[in-house]
Coordinates of C-alpha atoms in Angstrom, one line a residue:
X23 CA -16.6 1.3 -10.4
X24 CA -18.8 3.5 -12.4
X25 CA -18.8 6.3 -10.5
X26 CA -17.4 8.6 -13.6
X27 CA -19.9 7.2 -15.4
X28 CA -23.0 9.0 -15.8
X29 CA -27.0 8.4 -16.5
X30 CA -26.3 9.3 -20.5
X31 CA -22.6 7.2 -20.9
X32 CA -24.3 3.5 -18.7
X33 CA -27.5 4.1 -21.2
X34 CA -25.1 4.3 -24.0
X35 CA -23.5 1.2 -23.1
X36 CA -26.8 -0.4 -22.4
X37 CA -27.7 0.4 -26.0
X38 CA -24.9 -0.7 -27.7
X39 CA -24.8 -3.9 -25.2
X40 CA -28.4 -4.1 -27.0
X41 CA -26.9 -4.0 -30.5
X42 CA -24.1 -6.6 -30.4
X43 CA -26.1 -9.4 -28.1
X44 CA -29.4 -8.6 -29.3
X45 CA -32.2 -11.0 -27.4
X46 CA -28.6 -13.2 -26.3
X47 CA -28.1 -10.4 -23.8
X48 CA -29.9 -11.9 -20.8
X49 CA -27.7 -14.9 -20.9
X50 CA -24.7 -13.2 -21.1
X51 CA -25.2 -10.9 -18.2
X52 CA -27.0 -14.4 -16.0
X53 CA -23.0 -15.9 -17.3
X54 CA -21.0 -13.2 -16.9
X55 CA -22.9 -13.1 -13.0
X56 CA -21.9 -16.8 -12.5
X57 CA -18.3 -16.6 -13.7
X58 CA -18.4 -14.3 -10.5
X59 CA -19.8 -16.3 -8.1
X60 CA -18.0 -19.4 -9.3
X61 CA -15.3 -17.3 -9.1
X62 CA -16.2 -16.2 -4.9
X63 CA -16.8 -19.8 -4.3
X64 CA -13.2 -20.9 -5.0
X65 CA -11.2 -18.2 -3.6
X66 CA -13.4 -18.7 -0.2
X67 CA -13.1 -22.5 -0.9
X68 CA -9.7 -22.4 -1.4
X69 CA -8.5 -20.3 1.7
X70 CA -10.6 -22.7 3.5
X71 CA -8.9 -25.7 2.5
X72 CA -5.5 -24.3 3.5
X73 CA -6.4 -23.2 6.7
X74 CA -7.7 -26.8 7.3
X75 CA -3.9 -28.0 6.1
X76 CA -1.8 -24.8 8.2
X77 CA -4.8 -26.2 11.0
X78 CA -4.8 -22.0 12.0
X79 CA -8.0 -19.6 10.2
X80 CA -6.2 -17.4 7.0
X81 CA -7.8 -14.3 5.8
X82 CA -7.1 -13.3 1.7
X83 CA -5.2 -10.2 3.8
X84 CA -2.7 -13.0 5.6
X85 CA -1.3 -14.5 2.9
X86 CA 1.0 -12.1 2.1
X87 CA 4.4 -13.3 3.3
X88 CA 5.7 -10.9 5.5
X89 CA 2.2 -10.6 7.2
X90 CA 2.4 -13.9 7.2
X91 CA 4.7 -14.8 9.4
X92 CA 3.8 -12.2 11.8
X93 CA 0.6 -13.6 11.8
X94 CA 1.3 -17.1 12.5
X95 CA 5.3 -18.0 13.2
X96 CA 6.6 -15.9 16.0
X97 CA 5.4 -15.0 18.9
X98 CA 5.6 -11.0 20.4
X99 CA 8.6 -11.4 22.3
X100 CA 10.3 -13.0 19.0
X101 CA 9.2 -10.2 16.7
X102 CA 10.2 -8.1 19.0
X103 CA 13.9 -10.1 19.4
X104 CA 14.2 -9.8 16.0
X105 CA 13.4 -6.2 15.8
X106 CA 15.1 -5.0 18.9
X107 CA 18.5 -4.6 17.3
X108 CA 17.5 -3.5 13.6
X109 CA 15.8 -1.0 15.4
X110 CA 18.9 0.2 16.7
X111 CA 20.6 -0.2 13.3
X112 CA 18.1 1.4 11.7
X113 CA 18.1 4.9 14.5
X114 CA 21.8 5.6 14.5
X115 CA 21.2 5.2 10.3
X116 CA 18.4 7.9 10.3
X117 CA 20.6 10.0 12.8
X118 CA 23.3 9.8 10.5
X119 CA 21.1 11.1 7.7
X120 CA 19.8 13.9 9.7
X121 CA 22.8 15.3 11.3
X122 CA 24.6 15.0 7.3
X123 CA 21.4 17.0 5.6
X124 CA 21.4 19.9 8.2
X125 CA 25.5 19.7 7.0
X126 CA 24.9 20.1 4.0
X127 CA 21.6 22.5 4.5
X128 CA 24.8 24.6 6.7
X129 CA 27.2 24.4 3.5
X130 CA 24.4 25.5 1.6
X131 CA 23.3 28.4 2.9
X132 CA 26.7 29.8 3.4
X133 CA 27.5 29.1 0.3
X134 CA 24.9 31.4 -0.7
X135 CA 25.6 34.0 1.3
X136 CA 29.5 34.5 0.2
X137 CA 28.1 34.3 -3.8
X138 CA 28.3 37.9 -5.2
X139 CA 25.6 40.1 -5.4
X140 CA 23.4 37.9 -3.2
X141 CA 21.6 39.7 0.0
X142 CA 23.6 39.5 3.3
X143 CA 21.8 36.4 5.5
X144 CA 21.2 38.6 8.4
X145 CA 18.8 40.3 6.0
X146 CA 16.7 38.3 3.5
X147 CA 15.3 35.9 5.7
X148 CA 14.7 33.0 4.5
X149 CA 12.0 30.6 4.6
X150 CA 12.0 27.9 7.0
X151 CA 12.1 23.6 5.0
X152 CA 9.6 21.6 7.1
X153 CA 11.8 19.5 9.3
X154 CA 11.7 15.9 7.4
X155 CA 9.3 13.9 9.2
X156 CA 11.6 10.7 11.0
X157 CA 9.4 7.2 9.8
X158 CA 9.4 4.6 12.9
X159 CA 11.9 1.3 12.2
X160 CA 7.4 -0.2 12.2
X161 CA 5.9 2.3 9.7
X162 CA 9.4 2.0 7.0
X163 CA 9.0 -2.2 7.4

C-alpha cells in the first residue's frame, strides 16, 4: 500500500495527521483499527452463515456465479457434457476466423506487390507476422 511513498512522505503524512487530530490521534487510530477488525469479522461471519445455509464449504472466491456453479452444482461429468458441444462450435469458429485472417493477409500482400513503385515481392522479404495465439475454450470462459 505504501510502496510508492518514501520515508519523507510518510513522515509528512504523520505530521499532517498530528496537526489535524492533535491529542486525539491515538483514539482515531484505535477507532480505525477497530472498524477494520469489525469489517473482517462481519465478512467472515457472513461467509460462515452462507456455508451453513447451503451445506457446503464456501470461500469468498466461490461467490462468483460461474465459480459457484462449477464447484457446487455441476459434477465433472456434467461440466464435460455441457462443454463438449460448445468446444466444437468454438473450434469451428476459431478455424473460420483464422482462415479469414489468412485470406485477408494474402490479399494485402497481393495488393502491395501490384502497387506501382513498390518493391517486387520476391526481393523484399516481409517480416514474418507472429502466429496468432489460439486460446482454448476453457481460457475464454
